């Protein structure tokens, strides 16, 4: 019985360390996503997939769903208190999140972001932004 108890205690301790590691990795990912989203210029947009791809270049993990989870769990400001323009991240069809559609479209229109003819999606051909687009000669 004592052997089982020690094994259980060690497993619980390992589980706690694993949970702490997962929390740290999730925080690192969230910080990277929010930092990238903050860089998106007004009137421009990125897709969840593009954000995930760029973050994965350095962290080697994550995907579009994780980017959505980070933005959904964000208070609208990052850890430094800087605002996060969440409305500039859309799905592959250019649609903002359905549950925040009106608020996102209001922000996008106010910035002059190119929208589809019906005004319900971002025109990604004209509005997509890549970090390397931010060159000093512009």
PDB file of C-alpha atoms in Angstrom:
ATOM      1  CA  UNK A   1       0.000   0.000   0.000  1.00  0.00           C
ATOM      2  CA  UNK A   2       2.810   2.404   0.839  1.00  0.00           C
ATOM      3  CA  UNK A   3       4.364   1.816  -2.594  1.00  0.00           C
ATOM      4  CA  UNK A   4       1.099   2.756  -4.260  1.00  0.00           C
ATOM      5  CA  UNK A   5       0.814   5.871  -2.191  1.00  0.00           C
ATOM      6  CA  UNK A   6       4.306   7.020  -3.147  1.00  0.00           C
ATOM      7  CA  UNK A   7       3.538   6.303  -6.805  1.00  0.00           C
ATOM      8  CA  UNK A   8       0.318   8.264  -6.550  1.00  0.00           C
ATOM      9  CA  UNK A   9       2.072  11.179  -4.878  1.00  0.00           C
ATOM     10  CA  UNK A  10       4.792  11.234  -7.531  1.00  0.00           C
ATOM     11  CA  UNK A  11       2.174  11.090 -10.272  1.00  0.00           C
ATOM     12  CA  UNK A  12       0.240  13.939  -8.708  1.00  0.00           C
ATOM     13  CA  UNK A  13       3.414  16.001  -8.492  1.00  0.00           C
ATOM     14  CA  UNK A  14       4.266  15.187 -12.109  1.00  0.00           C
ATOM     15  CA  UNK A  15       0.730  16.113 -13.106  1.00  0.00           C
ATOM     16  CA  UNK A  16       1.090  19.452 -11.367  1.00  0.00           C
ATOM     17  CA  UNK A  17       4.361  20.136 -13.188  1.00  0.00           C
ATOM     18  CA  UNK A  18       2.790  19.139 -16.503  1.00  0.00           C
ATOM     19  CA  UNK A  19      -0.157  21.448 -15.853  1.00  0.00           C
ATOM     20  CA  UNK A  20       2.227  24.297 -15.052  1.00  0.00           C
ATOM     21  CA  UNK A  21       4.147  23.590 -18.270  1.00  0.00           C
ATOM     22  CA  UNK A  22       0.908  23.616 -20.287  1.00  0.00           C
ATOM     23  CA  UNK A  23      -0.118  26.892 -18.655  1.00  0.00           C
ATOM     24  CA  UNK A  24       3.248  28.469 -19.444  1.00  0.00           C
ATOM     25  CA  UNK A  25       3.091  27.268 -23.068  1.00  0.00           C
ATOM     26  CA  UNK A  26      -0.460  28.577 -23.440  1.00  0.00           C
ATOM     27  CA  UNK A  27       0.560  31.954 -22.000  1.00  0.00           C
ATOM     28  CA  UNK A  28       3.544  32.138 -24.366  1.00  0.00           C
ATOM     29  CA  UNK A  29       1.293  31.351 -27.335  1.00  0.00           C
ATOM     30  CA  UNK A  30      -1.315  33.909 -26.276  1.00  0.00           C
ATOM     31  CA  UNK A  31       1.340  36.593 -25.835  1.00  0.00           C
ATOM     32  CA  UNK A  32       2.686  35.913 -29.340  1.00  0.00           C
ATOM     33  CA  UNK A  33      -0.772  35.966 -30.928  1.00  0.00           C
ATOM     34  CA  UNK A  34      -1.786  39.194 -29.200  1.00  0.00           C
ATOM     35  CA  UNK A  35       1.530  40.881 -30.074  1.00  0.00           C
ATOM     36  CA  UNK A  36       1.054  40.021 -33.750  1.00  0.00           C
ATOM     37  CA  UNK A  37      -2.588  41.134 -33.817  1.00  0.00           C
ATOM     38  CA  UNK A  38      -1.583  44.470 -32.262  1.00  0.00           C
ATOM     39  CA  UNK A  39       0.722  45.042 -35.248  1.00  0.00           C
ATOM     40  CA  UNK A  40      -2.042  44.761 -37.862  1.00  0.00           C
ATOM     41  CA  UNK A  41      -2.477  48.285 -39.252  1.00  0.00           C
ATOM     42  CA  UNK A  42      -5.858  50.007 -39.355  1.00  0.00           C
ATOM     43  CA  UNK A  43      -7.899  49.171 -42.481  1.00  0.00           C
ATOM     44  CA  UNK A  44      -6.008  45.881 -42.917  1.00  0.00           C
ATOM     45  CA  UNK A  45      -6.796  42.328 -41.806  1.00  0.00           C
ATOM     46  CA  UNK A  46      -5.331  38.883 -41.274  1.00  0.00           C
ATOM     47  CA  UNK A  47      -6.991  35.491 -41.167  1.00  0.00           C
ATOM     48  CA  UNK A  48      -6.883  33.211 -38.141  1.00  0.00           C
ATOM     49  CA  UNK A  49      -4.852  30.786 -40.260  1.00  0.00           C
ATOM     50  CA  UNK A  50      -2.308  33.388 -41.285  1.00  0.00           C
ATOM     51  CA  UNK A  51      -1.826  34.523 -37.680  1.00  0.00           C
ATOM     52  CA  UNK A  52      -1.375  30.871 -36.652  1.00  0.00           C
ATOM     53  CA  UNK A  53       1.130  30.243 -39.447  1.00  0.00           C
ATOM     54  CA  UNK A  54       3.261  33.249 -38.521  1.00  0.00           C
ATOM     55  CA  UNK A  55       3.215  32.439 -34.795  1.00  0.00           C
ATOM     56  CA  UNK A  56       4.099  28.820 -35.604  1.00  0.00           C
ATOM     57  CA  UNK A  57       7.247  29.986 -37.415  1.00  0.00           C
ATOM     58  CA  UNK A  58       8.788  30.744 -34.036  1.00  0.00           C
ATOM     59  CA  UNK A  59       6.814  28.606 -31.571  1.00  0.00           C
ATOM     60  CA  UNK A  60       6.237  25.556 -33.806  1.00  0.00           C
ATOM     61  CA  UNK A  61       2.708  24.993 -32.549  1.00  0.00           C
ATOM     62  CA  UNK A  62      -0.865  26.210 -32.708  1.00  0.00           C
ATOM     63  CA  UNK A  63      -3.445  26.660 -35.399  1.00  0.00           C
ATOM     64  CA  UNK A  64      -6.392  28.829 -36.399  1.00  0.00           C
ATOM     65  CA  UNK A  65      -8.636  27.483 -33.638  1.00  0.00           C
ATOM     66  CA  UNK A  66      -6.043  28.303 -31.000  1.00  0.00           C
ATOM     67  CA  UNK A  67      -5.777  31.844 -32.372  1.00  0.00           C
ATOM     68  CA  UNK A  68      -9.571  32.144 -32.080  1.00  0.00           C
ATOM     69  CA  UNK A  69      -9.442  30.831 -28.515  1.00  0.00           C
ATOM     70  CA  UNK A  70      -6.789  33.377 -27.578  1.00  0.00           C
ATOM     71  CA  UNK A  71      -8.824  36.243 -29.043  1.00  0.00           C
ATOM     72  CA  UNK A  72     -12.071  34.972 -27.503  1.00  0.00           C
ATOM     73  CA  UNK A  73     -10.396  34.731 -24.103  1.00  0.00           C
ATOM     74  CA  UNK A  74      -8.807  38.154 -24.397  1.00  0.00           C
ATOM     75  CA  UNK A  75     -10.261  41.099 -22.571  1.00  0.00           C
ATOM     76  CA  UNK A  76      -9.513  43.324 -25.562  1.00  0.00           C
ATOM     77  CA  UNK A  77      -6.183  44.368 -24.094  1.00  0.00           C
ATOM     78  CA  UNK A  78      -2.971  42.390 -23.806  1.00  0.00           C
ATOM     79  CA  UNK A  79      -0.866  41.808 -20.687  1.00  0.00           C
ATOM     80  CA  UNK A  80       0.734  45.240 -21.092  1.00  0.00           C
ATOM     81  CA  UNK A  81      -2.665  46.946 -21.227  1.00  0.00           C
ATOM     82  CA  UNK A  82      -2.324  47.752 -24.942  1.00  0.00           C
ATOM     83  CA  UNK A  83      -5.538  47.453 -26.970  1.00  0.00           C
ATOM     84  CA  UNK A  84      -5.859  44.419 -29.236  1.00  0.00           C
ATOM     85  CA  UNK A  85      -7.702  45.102 -32.515  1.00  0.00           C
ATOM     86  CA  UNK A  86      -9.436  41.715 -32.564  1.00  0.00           C
ATOM     87  CA  UNK A  87     -11.818  42.848 -35.329  1.00  0.00           C
ATOM     88  CA  UNK A  88      -8.913  42.799 -37.803  1.00  0.00           C
ATOM     89  CA  UNK A  89      -8.713  38.990 -37.586  1.00  0.00           C
ATOM     90  CA  UNK A  90     -11.237  37.207 -39.771  1.00  0.00           C
ATOM     91  CA  UNK A  91     -11.888  33.744 -41.123  1.00  0.00           C
ATOM     92  CA  UNK A  92     -10.630  32.538 -44.513  1.00  0.00           C
ATOM     93  CA  UNK A  93     -13.754  33.931 -46.221  1.00  0.00           C
ATOM     94  CA  UNK A  94     -13.155  37.374 -44.687  1.00  0.00           C
ATOM     95  CA  UNK A  95     -15.957  37.124 -42.139  1.00  0.00           C
ATOM     96  CA  UNK A  96     -15.511  38.474 -38.611  1.00  0.00           C
ATOM     97  CA  UNK A  97     -16.710  36.284 -35.722  1.00  0.00           C
ATOM     98  CA  UNK A  98     -20.472  35.770 -36.040  1.00  0.00           C
ATOM     99  CA  UNK A  99     -21.187  36.640 -32.395  1.00  0.00           C
ATOM    100  CA  UNK A 100     -19.345  39.985 -32.789  1.00  0.00           C
ATOM    101  CA  UNK A 101     -20.201  40.634 -36.439  1.00  0.00           C
ATOM    102  CA  UNK A 102     -21.840  44.040 -36.041  1.00  0.00           C
ATOM    103  CA  UNK A 103     -19.174  45.406 -33.689  1.00  0.00           C
ATOM    104  CA  UNK A 104     -16.357  44.147 -35.920  1.00  0.00           C
ATOM    105  CA  UNK A 105     -17.922  45.540 -39.102  1.00  0.00           C
ATOM    106  CA  UNK A 106     -18.470  48.899 -37.397  1.00  0.00           C
ATOM    107  CA  UNK A 107     -14.763  49.053 -36.474  1.00  0.00           C
ATOM    108  CA  UNK A 108     -13.638  47.895 -39.930  1.00  0.00           C
ATOM    109  CA  UNK A 109     -15.847  50.433 -41.708  1.00  0.00           C
ATOM    110  CA  UNK A 110     -14.616  53.230 -39.434  1.00  0.00           C
ATOM    111  CA  UNK A 111     -11.020  52.356 -40.385  1.00  0.00           C
ATOM    112  CA  UNK A 112     -11.827  52.285 -44.099  1.00  0.00           C
ATOM    113  CA  UNK A 113     -11.065  48.590 -44.492  1.00  0.00           C
ATOM    114  CA  UNK A 114     -12.051  47.274 -47.948  1.00  0.00           C
ATOM    115  CA  UNK A 115     -15.199  45.188 -47.604  1.00  0.00           C
ATOM    116  CA  UNK A 116     -17.144  42.934 -49.961  1.00  0.00           C
ATOM    117  CA  UNK A 117     -19.951  44.435 -52.049  1.00  0.00           C
ATOM    118  CA  UNK A 118     -22.533  43.400 -49.472  1.00  0.00           C
ATOM    119  CA  UNK A 119     -20.409  44.955 -46.699  1.00  0.00           C
ATOM    120  CA  UNK A 120     -20.468  41.788 -44.577  1.00  0.00           C
ATOM    121  CA  UNK A 121     -16.913  40.512 -45.165  1.00  0.00           C
ATOM    122  CA  UNK A 122     -13.410  41.888 -45.540  1.00  0.00           C
ATOM    123  CA  UNK A 123     -12.130  41.951 -49.115  1.00  0.00           C
ATOM    124  CA  UNK A 124      -8.999  39.966 -48.322  1.00  0.00           C
ATOM    125  CA  UNK A 125      -7.468  40.501 -51.772  1.00  0.00           C
ATOM    126  CA  UNK A 126      -7.172  44.194 -50.961  1.00  0.00           C
ATOM    127  CA  UNK A 127      -6.952  44.154 -47.165  1.00  0.00           C
ATOM    128  CA  UNK A 128      -4.763  41.210 -46.158  1.00  0.00           C
ATOM    129  CA  UNK A 129      -1.644  42.235 -44.259  1.00  0.00           C
ATOM    130  CA  UNK A 130       1.613  40.375 -43.861  1.00  0.00           C
ATOM    131  CA  UNK A 131       4.194  41.533 -41.286  1.00  0.00           C
ATOM    132  CA  UNK A 132       6.820  41.870 -44.026  1.00  0.00           C
ATOM    133  CA  UNK A 133       4.503  44.463 -45.659  1.00  0.00           C
ATOM    134  CA  UNK A 134       5.652  46.823 -42.913  1.00  0.00           C
ATOM    135  CA  UNK A 135       8.803  47.982 -44.648  1.00  0.00           C
ATOM    136  CA  UNK A 136      10.492  51.307 -43.858  1.00  0.00           C
ATOM    137  CA  UNK A 137      10.098  52.634 -47.427  1.00  0.00           C
ATOM    138  CA  UNK A 138       6.300  52.694 -47.134  1.00  0.00           C
TER     139      UNK A 138
END
